[in-house]
């Protein structure tokens, strides 16, 4: 599922969850939705409930939780350890379904949320990988805010829950991963900014109380989770062997940002093992890091049936009771599935887990529901009580979905033919298996959208079009080359919309190569050869492809990557192609050649290259080989230039204490902690000011990237993203972008044992073609 694939294992859910889910679907289809939401402490309907402390809103939440837990029997407590919480009628607590999804809009995946005649759809934003390509943190948060508003509106009419197991913030480490589409890409900083931004958008209330939640978000899948099913190696049994350096440098930062910067209400542990231990049974990862180091204010949930998986698939324990106990003792609070409901009581009776540990787990769950107002009585009388169907699929929300797609679309190639002119193009040939798709555009963990605008519809709204799918589907076992070439030969311009869909890359489905599926490449090449006018290639996909053939083909005038662009994808694609919108998206992941995956097994979790065996490393930070397109690539219809206005000094001395070991012996690096790194330390915080100029004749939006290349110590990255800012400039306009650089925080690297170190020697800061070197000394 989110690892949680919600559908959790959408393709292979364990029978317990899948059957429950199917029964729920049948029930909801026949009975439609209830008209009122589930909530506890309905004092107006039952005045006796006012005597309970947990219903007293004047008390502190912690006191209310303690009062509630103290009133429950062991069997009742166990009922609150699973996603379909039983409820307790004698205390006025209804059943509550924890499992809802909102990866890029309110989703029908998971039994907690569904659509009806009352609310037939919700705003469907682009799949996350395309939104991330906008590199716009304010957009991430704005989308989250719309999604939570629509979720609350649906909750108020009994169609949705309050707890959403989104976002997916795993690093997109390998291009073959079927779920990379759900993530913000391969860079830890971008993923961290997306994670905290989207979480804040979902959770923060208009009242500004950090202890209150609009809806509860969940960051998943913790951790080092990015193999689903590759050549028969499945996530349910995969053991991710990860060294401490990669763990702290690459895999953990987005989760840390979720908890510390985003104040997320939940973290979901994943199916896989990490270094031999199932993540949902690892006390160091759960109690130690999430709750201990990062101070999670919320609950830890398992991916669906993860506890069942660690017993039945991974054989980590001999009995189901041991599996239940080891998970709860490790710090798991909630089980997606029924496993803890079935086996926890026996685990208590066997002395494997004590009731105090169960109290602690359900207290974390109740704390979250309290923060959501679930125990505050009628939600119609609370802060979001006025929201309803009128607040879902509003024109403003749908426009934001279109704007997110516009900002994410990446222009990878332009020989000068783009943008097309709607006055000179009289006929446009639109060809390809993704040219007139609907559901493909929204990717997975989807909901029913407000409406669809397909690429063909968007283009046909501008000029006269002729259309041919070219293949019956993206697998493209047979391509209708003859008809396609004839169409292109007669048209003033041709747009080919190709790529992937969930049959190619999906949860439980990793790719084995980076080639375009089936006969797609042949279709593209033959159409380009026969076309009368310019040929534009539009690639709809979550991951990258080896499209070197198209990059190098002079007959292909332009290439656009459009991700899975959401319900308004066709609008955005047409606006970019015809120049009504100047593209500004940048790739959030490296596009590799096919040769890369032929020599690199997907199961190798190491980020850094290894010269001893030819391993080239992963992501732009460490990969040493050739690329098709690089992280951050993306073109505009105008030309931006940079100049340095203010930079760090050429020499940055760090003042060490007299007895510091590096005063008497030669050091390659210093700890990024200590007096020399404290806030009042002299000369450790600076600003970099970059002047950006739009030298073209049209307005444009530009992402300014600040990268650093540290000294070659501790296997440091080749380069590393330090910051990014999105700026809009009119023609011939200029502005200054400011970056804050903290030497100890931003210029440090993670060493071999997971400690942050400041490399002594030359550091290189770069923005575009600008370079500035500085030396850190003692």
XYZ file of C-alpha atoms in Angstrom:
778
model
C 0.000 0.000 0.000
C 1.353 3.339 0.403
C 3.809 1.032 0.793
C 0.944 1.086 1.634
C -0.060 0.642 -1.485
C -3.378 1.088 -0.513
C -4.840 -1.447 -2.408
C -2.128 -2.486 -0.684
C -0.643 -4.717 -2.803
C -3.048 -3.593 -5.196
C -2.253 -6.550 -7.337
C -1.712 -9.130 -4.663
C -3.339 -8.120 -1.454
C -3.437 -10.727 1.258
C -6.820 -12.330 1.284
C -7.882 -10.830 4.611
C -7.555 -7.210 3.546
C -8.603 -7.800 -0.048
C -11.768 -9.641 0.901
C -12.671 -6.958 3.423
C -12.079 -4.335 0.769
C -14.225 -6.124 -1.831
C -17.032 -6.652 0.670
C -16.889 -2.966 1.494
C -17.079 -2.006 -2.176
C -20.136 -4.198 -2.674
C -21.758 -2.762 0.427
C -21.077 0.842 -0.496
C -22.276 0.337 -4.050
C -25.602 -1.022 -2.883
C -26.265 1.174 0.112
C -24.629 4.416 -1.045
C -23.132 6.665 1.600
C -24.419 7.574 4.977
C -25.452 11.203 5.148
C -23.594 12.039 8.330
C -19.999 11.415 9.399
C -18.909 9.044 12.128
C -17.905 10.820 15.318
C -17.696 10.149 19.049
C -19.037 12.044 22.055
C -22.439 12.913 20.587
C -23.474 14.592 23.798
C -26.448 16.251 22.100
C -27.835 12.828 21.211
C -26.836 11.133 24.463
C -26.397 13.455 27.434
C -24.856 10.695 29.587
C -21.682 10.944 27.499
C -20.953 14.344 29.036
C -19.840 12.569 32.207
C -16.855 11.041 30.433
C -13.575 12.895 30.693
C -12.587 11.954 27.154
C -15.635 13.902 25.892
C -14.701 17.002 27.884
C -13.152 19.420 25.398
C -12.018 21.691 28.233
C -9.431 19.101 29.301
C -6.041 18.717 27.690
C -5.945 16.108 24.946
C -3.491 13.911 26.869
C -5.839 13.805 29.877
C -8.784 12.933 27.640
C -6.818 10.094 26.029
C -5.791 8.717 29.436
C -9.409 8.810 30.602
C -10.569 6.913 27.510
C -7.896 4.225 27.679
C -8.661 3.674 31.351
C -12.289 2.822 30.546
C -11.520 0.075 28.018
C -11.264 -3.674 28.483
C -8.328 -5.522 26.920
C -10.532 -6.839 24.118
C -11.798 -3.325 23.395
C -8.255 -1.979 23.344
C -7.198 -4.597 20.829
C -10.066 -3.487 18.602
C -8.327 -0.119 18.237
C -5.069 -1.638 16.959
C -6.444 -2.291 13.449
C -7.513 -0.027 10.592
C -11.199 -0.889 10.920
C -11.472 0.121 14.565
C -14.435 -1.620 16.168
C -15.846 1.183 18.238
C -17.402 0.803 21.689
C -21.152 1.349 21.764
C -21.363 1.633 25.550
C -18.991 4.641 25.390
C -20.582 6.246 22.354
C -17.621 5.494 20.107
C -18.551 4.403 16.560
C -16.435 2.256 14.280
C -13.753 4.214 12.457
C -11.956 3.302 9.243
C -8.378 4.623 9.287
C -7.483 3.700 5.731
C -8.006 6.512 3.238
C -5.644 7.760 0.555
C -4.884 11.196 -0.877
C -1.678 10.889 -2.884
C -2.689 13.563 -5.400
C -6.353 14.110 -4.609
C -8.985 12.344 -2.530
C -8.827 8.716 -3.655
C -11.259 5.807 -3.715
C -8.388 3.451 -2.858
C -8.890 2.200 0.679
C -12.239 1.533 2.330
C -12.413 4.833 4.232
C -13.383 6.977 1.259
C -15.713 6.591 -1.691
C -17.775 8.619 -4.131
C -21.529 8.785 -4.657
C -24.185 10.795 -6.427
C -23.717 13.419 -3.745
C -19.992 13.796 -4.485
C -19.266 12.002 -7.778
C -15.597 13.021 -8.004
C -12.779 15.081 -6.508
C -10.020 17.214 -7.987
C -7.344 14.926 -9.412
C -3.949 16.621 -9.443
C -0.958 15.406 -11.453
C 0.810 12.323 -10.191
C 3.422 13.399 -7.617
C 6.489 12.980 -9.833
C 5.184 15.685 -12.212
C 4.166 18.056 -9.425
C 7.670 17.648 -7.990
C 9.082 18.735 -11.379
C 7.645 22.184 -10.689
C 10.192 22.634 -7.857
C 7.604 24.933 -6.298
C 7.196 24.428 -2.550
C 4.246 26.828 -2.311
C 2.477 24.725 -4.966
C 3.080 21.530 -2.969
C 1.407 23.124 0.040
C -1.429 24.670 -1.986
C -2.335 21.262 -3.448
C -2.336 19.721 0.030
C -4.651 22.447 1.269
C -7.167 21.852 -1.536
C -7.051 18.090 -1.015
C -7.697 18.440 2.725
C -10.582 20.846 2.107
C -12.207 18.384 -0.279
C -11.527 15.532 2.173
C -13.202 17.428 5.024
C -16.127 18.300 2.759
C -16.583 14.628 1.921
C -16.193 13.609 5.578
C -19.035 15.931 6.519
C -21.427 13.981 4.295
C -20.216 10.567 5.392
C -18.091 9.784 2.333
C -14.558 10.057 3.734
C -12.361 9.593 6.746
C -9.963 11.956 8.464
C -6.746 9.922 8.252
C -4.941 9.753 4.898
C -1.988 7.490 4.220
C -0.158 9.911 1.977
C 2.368 11.134 0.838
C 4.851 8.591 -0.502
C 8.281 10.147 0.094
C 10.592 7.255 -0.789
C 13.634 8.201 -2.869
C 13.255 7.294 -6.567
C 16.558 5.436 -6.493
C 16.183 3.207 -9.547
C 14.419 4.143 -12.810
C 12.760 0.737 -13.039
C 10.766 1.134 -9.840
C 7.050 0.913 -10.631
C 6.113 3.275 -7.830
C 8.619 6.007 -8.595
C 5.680 7.876 -10.111
C 4.230 8.350 -6.611
C 7.361 10.023 -5.253
C 8.955 13.483 -5.516
C 12.016 12.035 -7.280
C 15.592 11.105 -6.519
C 16.899 14.096 -4.574
C 16.736 14.120 -0.750
C 16.295 17.900 -0.518
C 13.464 18.095 -3.072
C 11.790 15.067 -1.494
C 12.104 16.629 1.959
C 10.659 19.964 0.786
C 7.806 18.190 -0.964
C 7.141 16.001 2.067
C 6.905 18.820 4.594
C 5.061 21.131 2.175
C 2.354 18.658 1.213
C 1.942 17.498 4.809
C 1.498 21.069 6.017
C -1.087 21.656 3.314
C -3.043 18.587 4.407
C -2.770 19.042 8.149
C -2.564 22.691 9.144
C -5.792 24.230 10.351
C -6.970 27.734 9.596
C -6.855 28.406 13.322
C -3.090 27.872 13.395
C -3.082 25.496 16.372
C -0.214 23.035 15.716
C -1.888 20.470 17.944
C -5.047 20.448 15.835
C -5.323 18.699 12.474
C -7.442 19.441 9.419
C -6.782 15.887 8.252
C -3.963 13.575 9.343
C -1.220 12.830 6.812
C 1.117 9.829 6.799
C 4.595 9.619 5.306
C 5.436 6.253 3.773
C 6.989 3.785 3.253
C 9.571 3.784 5.995
C 12.242 2.960 4.962
C 14.638 2.077 2.104
C 11.598 0.804 0.243
C 11.885 0.863 -3.543
C 11.729 -2.684 -4.901
C 8.232 -3.990 -5.665
C 8.572 -6.948 -7.978
C 11.709 -7.118 -10.104
C 12.550 -10.376 -11.828
C 10.626 -12.285 -9.169
C 12.183 -10.463 -6.208
C 9.229 -9.096 -4.243
C 8.879 -6.394 -1.631
C 7.336 -8.876 0.811
C 10.598 -10.787 1.191
C 13.227 -8.324 -0.047
C 15.995 -7.498 2.407
C 17.355 -4.023 1.681
C 21.002 -4.090 2.681
C 21.811 -0.449 3.394
C 24.905 1.027 4.982
C 24.530 3.707 7.629
C 25.935 6.413 5.376
C 23.337 5.866 2.656
C 20.599 5.501 5.241
C 21.267 8.890 6.820
C 22.358 10.640 3.633
C 19.695 9.444 1.182
C 16.879 7.248 2.484
C 15.967 8.916 5.786
C 15.965 12.701 5.094
C 12.442 12.896 3.604
C 10.979 11.029 6.576
C 12.918 13.175 9.021
C 11.602 16.298 7.304
C 8.059 14.907 7.428
C 8.225 14.493 11.170
C 10.377 17.449 12.219
C 9.480 20.097 9.626
C 6.005 18.924 8.637
C 4.869 17.694 12.078
C 3.260 14.753 10.317
C 0.681 12.774 12.266
C 1.803 9.350 11.069
C 4.587 7.301 9.537
C 3.978 3.981 7.798
C 6.534 1.201 8.076
C 7.156 -0.779 4.917
C 6.965 -4.435 3.844
C 10.656 -4.995 3.275
C 13.382 -5.853 5.713
C 16.290 -3.476 6.247
C 19.520 -5.214 7.102
C 17.673 -8.377 8.054
C 14.932 -6.873 10.233
C 11.362 -6.178 9.046
C 10.854 -2.422 9.378
C 7.587 -2.892 11.303
C 9.435 -4.992 13.882
C 12.563 -2.857 14.268
C 12.620 -1.009 17.609
C 15.593 1.086 16.538
C 13.811 2.398 13.435
C 10.415 2.871 15.115
C 10.805 3.670 18.819
C 14.418 4.739 18.473
C 14.410 7.054 15.451
C 10.836 8.073 14.592
C 9.562 8.514 18.130
C 12.819 8.924 20.025
C 15.081 11.087 17.855
C 12.478 12.820 15.718
C 9.729 13.044 18.384
C 6.761 11.957 16.271
C 3.524 13.479 17.511
C 1.203 10.801 16.215
C 0.985 7.126 15.344
C 3.025 4.533 13.456
C 1.015 2.312 11.112
C 2.014 -0.807 9.213
C 1.708 -1.122 5.504
C -1.277 -3.323 4.831
C -0.672 -6.780 6.246
C 2.991 -6.076 6.969
C 2.735 -7.865 10.294
C 1.152 -10.858 8.590
C 3.935 -10.686 5.963
C 6.771 -10.724 8.491
C 5.293 -13.905 9.952
C 4.046 -15.777 6.872
C 6.318 -14.532 4.092
C 9.506 -13.564 5.888
C 9.238 -16.237 8.605
C 10.733 -13.740 11.036
C 8.858 -15.267 13.961
C 7.751 -18.826 14.666
C 4.225 -17.962 15.797
C 1.685 -15.265 14.948
C 1.606 -14.247 18.612
C 5.332 -13.510 18.476
C 4.820 -11.422 15.345
C 2.107 -9.377 17.040
C 4.224 -8.879 20.145
C 7.454 -7.999 18.382
C 5.695 -5.337 16.308
C 3.891 -3.693 19.193
C 7.021 -3.806 21.346
C 9.015 -2.222 18.506
C 6.670 0.764 18.480
C 3.919 -0.115 16.015
C 0.611 1.509 16.988
C -1.803 0.520 14.230
C -2.039 -2.478 11.914
C -3.498 -2.052 8.448
C -5.158 -5.429 8.274
C -6.619 -7.712 10.916
C -3.510 -9.515 12.211
C -3.161 -7.663 15.532
C -6.883 -7.981 16.112
C -6.592 -11.748 15.780
C -3.382 -12.493 17.678
C -2.678 -9.789 20.262
C -4.812 -11.198 23.068
C -3.025 -14.541 22.831
C 0.309 -12.679 22.813
C -0.677 -10.930 26.066
C -1.767 -14.200 27.686
C 1.536 -15.797 26.653
C 3.449 -12.977 28.325
C 5.004 -11.813 25.046
C 3.617 -8.281 25.284
C 2.082 -6.480 28.231
C -1.079 -4.419 28.324
C 0.912 -1.266 29.016
C 2.461 -1.496 25.542
C -1.022 -1.799 24.033
C -2.176 1.199 26.064
C 0.723 3.203 24.668
C -0.100 2.189 21.096
C -3.796 3.015 21.226
C -3.028 6.246 23.104
C -1.061 7.405 20.068
C -4.012 6.486 17.856
C -6.568 8.236 20.070
C -4.317 11.277 20.358
C -4.473 11.654 16.568
C -8.269 11.306 16.493
C -8.542 13.842 19.307
C -6.428 16.315 17.338
C -8.819 15.787 14.409
C -11.866 16.614 16.552
C -13.315 13.097 16.288
C -14.128 13.148 20.024
C -15.458 16.718 20.050
C -19.031 15.960 19.038
C -20.862 16.929 15.872
C -18.273 17.986 13.232
C -20.920 20.213 11.618
C -20.458 22.504 14.626
C -16.664 22.540 14.374
C -14.250 24.641 12.348
C -14.786 22.819 9.023
C -18.438 21.986 9.627
C -19.672 24.237 6.838
C -17.811 22.368 4.105
C -19.791 20.103 1.824
C -20.246 18.934 -1.785
C -20.175 22.542 -3.032
C -16.508 22.741 -1.936
C -15.377 19.774 -4.044
C -14.338 20.200 -7.694
C -14.701 23.978 -7.512
C -13.473 25.961 -10.540
C -10.554 27.258 -8.456
C -9.523 23.736 -7.414
C -9.691 22.481 -10.987
C -7.660 25.447 -12.172
C -4.991 24.579 -9.588
C -4.845 21.057 -11.060
C -4.255 22.579 -14.508
C -1.652 24.979 -13.116
C 0.213 22.148 -11.386
C 0.401 20.291 -14.705
C 1.601 23.423 -16.516
C 4.340 24.043 -13.963
C 5.505 20.420 -13.988
C 5.725 19.718 -17.741
C 9.374 19.492 -18.811
C 10.579 20.590 -22.247
C 13.560 18.332 -22.958
C 14.294 19.190 -26.606
C 13.445 22.094 -28.882
C 15.142 22.652 -32.218
C 13.233 25.906 -32.650
C 9.851 24.710 -33.850
C 8.208 25.109 -30.452
C 5.961 26.739 -29.617
C 3.737 25.922 -32.570
C 1.758 28.773 -34.073
C -2.010 28.205 -34.108
C -2.309 30.492 -37.136
C 0.232 28.702 -39.337
C -0.712 25.152 -38.297
C -3.922 24.389 -40.200
C -3.895 20.625 -39.617
C -2.337 18.762 -36.696
C -1.844 14.995 -36.696
C -2.220 13.572 -33.184
C -0.907 10.022 -32.950
C -0.116 7.568 -30.173
C -1.607 5.218 -27.585
C -1.663 7.955 -24.915
C -3.091 10.693 -27.146
C -6.700 10.298 -26.056
C -6.411 8.540 -22.702
C -8.285 9.535 -19.581
C -7.503 7.375 -16.554
C -3.874 6.942 -17.633
C -3.350 10.651 -16.990
C -3.912 10.382 -13.254
C -1.632 7.475 -12.401
C -2.273 5.298 -9.363
C -3.772 5.870 -5.931
C -6.321 7.776 -7.894
C -9.834 8.989 -7.270
C -12.665 9.754 -9.649
C -11.736 13.117 -11.177
C -14.085 16.061 -11.617
C -13.721 15.646 -15.386
C -11.006 14.819 -17.931
C -9.363 16.839 -20.675
C -7.285 14.449 -22.799
C -4.263 15.564 -24.853
C -6.317 15.193 -28.032
C -9.133 17.300 -26.605
C -6.699 19.990 -25.502
C -5.002 20.160 -28.906
C -8.273 19.958 -30.849
C -9.477 22.970 -28.900
C -6.763 25.019 -30.584
C -6.431 23.730 -34.163
C -8.026 21.229 -36.514
C -6.753 17.729 -35.687
C -6.690 14.253 -37.174
C -6.210 11.391 -34.753
C -4.876 7.839 -34.814
C -3.936 5.720 -31.755
C -1.150 4.008 -33.730
C -1.225 1.101 -31.247
C -4.157 -0.507 -29.450
C -2.483 0.209 -26.094
C 0.898 1.237 -24.677
C 2.218 -2.323 -24.920
C 2.085 -1.641 -28.676
C 2.541 -5.225 -29.813
C 1.548 -4.059 -33.300
C 1.940 -0.527 -34.625
C -0.216 0.860 -37.418
C 2.774 2.464 -39.090
C 1.254 2.811 -42.562
C -1.780 4.762 -41.422
C 0.283 6.840 -38.990
C 2.873 7.864 -41.574
C 0.128 8.817 -44.050
C -1.517 11.007 -41.416
C 1.773 12.730 -40.576
C 2.672 13.231 -44.242
C -0.543 15.181 -44.791
C -0.399 17.362 -41.664
C 1.322 20.687 -41.026
C 2.679 19.291 -37.724
C 2.529 16.035 -35.791
C 2.255 15.356 -32.061
C 3.060 11.823 -30.901
C 1.783 11.011 -27.396
C 3.395 7.815 -26.183
C 4.932 6.332 -23.024
C 3.604 4.115 -20.259
C 0.653 3.430 -17.985
C -0.062 1.189 -14.999
C 0.350 -1.930 -17.142
C 4.024 -0.984 -17.608
C 4.980 0.577 -14.258
C 2.914 0.185 -11.125
C 2.762 -1.049 -7.588
C 3.919 -4.680 -7.643
C 5.272 -4.103 -11.156
C 8.831 -2.906 -11.740
C 10.234 -2.546 -15.231
C 13.094 -4.681 -16.501
C 14.324 -2.244 -19.162
C 14.217 1.437 -20.108
C 13.108 1.026 -23.699
C 9.789 2.364 -24.942
C 7.256 -0.487 -24.801
C 6.674 -2.719 -27.815
C 6.762 -1.050 -31.230
C 6.544 2.517 -29.912
C 10.079 3.438 -30.984
C 9.469 2.153 -34.488
C 6.200 4.095 -34.678
C 7.952 7.309 -33.615
C 10.889 6.858 -35.994
C 8.748 6.032 -39.019
C 6.316 8.879 -38.386
C 9.194 11.330 -37.963
C 10.713 10.151 -41.238
C 7.460 10.582 -43.173
C 6.123 13.758 -41.565
C 5.682 16.906 -43.629
C 6.030 19.327 -40.720
C 7.667 19.393 -37.289
C 7.231 16.307 -35.094
C 6.775 16.668 -31.353
C 7.190 13.776 -28.955
C 5.096 13.855 -25.776
C 6.035 11.201 -23.213
C 3.496 10.290 -20.546
C 5.159 8.223 -17.831
C 6.267 8.108 -14.227
C 9.841 6.982 -14.881
C 12.317 7.877 -17.611
C 13.058 6.057 -20.845
C 16.146 5.683 -22.979
C 15.006 7.944 -25.808
C 18.474 8.636 -27.162
C 17.145 7.779 -30.622
C 14.644 10.663 -30.433
C 17.046 13.064 -28.780
C 19.461 12.548 -31.676
C 16.867 12.435 -34.481
C 16.902 15.780 -36.359
C 13.399 15.070 -37.641
C 12.046 15.226 -34.069
C 11.734 18.915 -33.309
C 10.713 18.751 -29.681
C 10.330 16.403 -26.718
C 8.048 16.991 -23.746
C 7.817 14.848 -20.616
C 4.394 15.257 -19.049
C 4.419 12.640 -16.269
C 0.879 11.547 -15.506
C -0.527 15.075 -15.681
C -3.845 14.713 -13.857
C -7.399 15.503 -14.872
C -6.448 18.715 -16.722
C -3.387 17.258 -18.460
C -4.706 17.919 -21.949
C -5.198 21.597 -21.192
C -1.627 22.006 -19.949
C -0.072 20.024 -22.810
C -1.854 22.126 -25.439
C -0.972 25.387 -23.695
C 2.716 24.489 -23.641
C 2.813 23.231 -27.249
C 1.072 26.337 -28.593
C 2.989 28.764 -26.405
C 0.171 30.012 -24.212
C 2.315 28.776 -21.321
C 6.099 28.971 -21.202
C 7.361 25.628 -19.811
C 9.319 25.752 -16.563
C 9.430 22.167 -15.266
C 12.727 20.480 -14.533
C 13.444 16.758 -14.276
C 13.278 15.477 -10.680
C 15.122 12.300 -11.685
C 17.965 11.173 -13.958
C 17.097 9.520 -17.292
C 19.578 6.705 -17.889
C 20.544 4.750 -21.014
C 19.421 1.143 -21.319
C 23.047 0.041 -20.772
C 22.761 1.244 -17.166
C 20.101 -1.261 -16.171
C 21.845 -4.048 -18.022
C 24.766 -3.880 -15.623
C 23.167 -2.617 -12.390
C 20.882 -4.976 -10.448
C 17.885 -3.192 -8.996
C 18.527 -4.862 -5.649
C 21.861 -3.130 -5.035
C 20.939 -0.395 -2.550
C 24.342 1.308 -2.542
C 24.242 4.908 -3.681
C 27.960 5.432 -4.145
C 30.015 4.073 -7.056
C 32.469 1.229 -6.555
C 35.451 1.302 -8.900
C 36.504 -2.198 -7.857
C 33.546 -3.791 -9.631
C 32.493 -1.074 -12.074
C 29.346 -0.155 -10.151
C 28.494 3.373 -11.384
C 26.489 4.646 -8.409
C 22.958 6.042 -8.384
C 21.191 9.363 -8.921
C 22.818 12.584 -10.071
C 24.589 12.876 -6.732
C 26.776 9.812 -7.244
C 26.266 8.342 -10.723
C 29.444 8.465 -12.814
C 28.129 7.276 -16.187
C 26.449 8.802 -19.220
C 22.871 10.074 -19.033
C 20.109 10.588 -21.564
C 18.827 13.572 -19.576
C 20.121 14.819 -16.243
C 18.419 15.752 -13.000
C 17.331 19.381 -13.302
C 17.201 19.419 -17.108
C 14.422 21.471 -18.661
C 14.140 24.173 -21.311
C 12.153 27.387 -21.623
C 10.905 29.460 -24.556
C 13.017 32.313 -23.260
C 16.630 32.647 -22.130
C 17.661 33.145 -18.517
C 21.122 34.176 -17.373
C 22.693 34.345 -13.916
C 25.259 36.609 -12.310
C 26.670 36.501 -8.803
C 25.881 39.568 -6.713
C 27.001 38.295 -3.328
C 28.783 35.098 -2.425
C 30.544 33.420 0.437
C 34.086 34.582 1.147
C 36.864 32.710 -0.645
C 38.198 31.496 2.698
C 35.976 30.406 5.587
C 37.944 29.776 8.793
C 36.344 27.676 11.520
C 37.446 28.674 14.991
C 38.257 25.623 17.059
C 38.789 25.342 20.768
C 42.418 25.281 21.917
C 42.309 21.578 22.829
C 40.593 20.424 19.619
C 42.364 17.399 18.141
C 42.551 18.985 14.677
C 44.822 21.720 16.022
C 47.554 19.184 16.650
C 46.954 16.620 13.911
C 45.927 16.799 10.289
C 42.191 16.383 9.700
C 40.240 15.901 6.493
C 36.998 16.941 8.127
C 35.417 18.306 11.286
C 32.292 17.274 13.146
C 29.377 19.477 12.102
C 28.642 19.891 15.805
C 30.399 21.724 18.585
C 31.222 25.315 19.529
C 32.470 26.123 16.012
C 28.992 25.317 14.676
C 26.789 26.945 17.271
C 24.421 29.708 16.214
C 26.618 32.463 17.584
C 29.790 31.047 16.001
C 31.500 33.671 13.876
C 31.541 33.210 10.111
C 29.377 30.110 9.669
C 26.230 31.634 8.139
C 26.185 33.525 4.838
C 23.917 34.570 2.016
C 24.384 33.945 -1.681
C 22.658 36.461 -3.947
C 22.124 35.550 -7.588
C 20.823 38.019 -10.150
C 18.585 36.308 -12.689
C 17.792 37.997 -15.998
C 15.190 37.065 -18.565
C 16.907 38.017 -21.798
C 14.044 36.940 -24.037
C 10.947 38.535 -25.472
C 8.370 36.732 -23.375
C 7.554 36.150 -19.725
C 8.926 33.017 -18.174
C 9.244 31.103 -14.926
C 12.674 29.866 -13.921
C 13.963 27.545 -11.229
C 17.276 28.680 -9.777
C 19.292 25.741 -8.423
C 22.148 26.185 -5.979
C 24.412 23.127 -6.012
C 27.536 22.390 -4.030
C 30.443 20.084 -4.805
C 32.261 19.273 -1.560
C 35.855 18.055 -1.205
C 36.353 14.363 -1.964
C 36.131 13.124 1.631
C 33.885 10.429 3.116
C 32.578 9.428 -0.304
C 30.949 12.822 -0.689
C 28.463 13.482 -3.523
C 29.730 14.637 -6.907
C 27.285 17.469 -6.442
C 24.401 18.084 -4.119
C 21.354 20.352 -4.263
C 21.594 23.002 -1.584
C 18.534 25.051 -2.447
C 16.099 26.013 -5.182
C 13.809 28.965 -5.820
C 11.127 29.517 -8.454
C 10.940 32.998 -9.962
C 8.666 34.608 -12.569
C 10.203 37.296 -14.781
C 8.726 39.412 -17.557
C 10.624 39.955 -20.794
C 13.993 41.675 -20.216
C 13.247 41.696 -16.480
C 15.726 40.803 -13.758
C 15.563 40.036 -10.039
C 17.808 38.838 -7.233
C 17.319 35.422 -5.635
C 18.773 34.934 -2.152
C 19.982 31.694 -0.624
C 21.010 31.265 3.000
C 24.000 28.980 3.454
C 24.943 27.591 6.842
C 28.437 26.151 6.581
C 27.876 23.442 9.183
C 24.417 22.393 7.998
C 24.558 22.950 4.243
C 28.202 22.317 3.380
C 28.590 19.214 5.534
C 28.357 15.627 4.318
C 27.444 12.341 5.985
C 30.417 10.147 6.820
C 30.702 6.361 6.763
C 29.027 5.890 10.162
C 26.218 8.389 9.610
C 27.760 11.447 11.286
C 27.736 14.863 9.625
C 31.199 16.202 8.796
C 32.489 19.425 7.281
C 35.073 18.651 4.647
C 38.177 20.803 4.935
C 39.456 22.205 1.648
C 37.841 23.437 -1.561
C 34.066 23.594 -1.928
C 32.426 24.642 -5.170
C 29.066 26.386 -5.317
C 27.361 26.515 -8.699
C 24.258 28.053 -10.213
C 23.863 27.183 -13.881
C 27.201 28.008 -15.473
C 28.246 30.186 -12.525
C 30.875 28.758 -10.216
C 32.255 30.070 -6.933
C 34.935 28.266 -4.952
C 35.658 28.640 -1.280
C 38.071 27.006 1.074
C 37.047 25.886 4.557
C 40.009 25.912 6.915
C 40.799 25.819 10.594
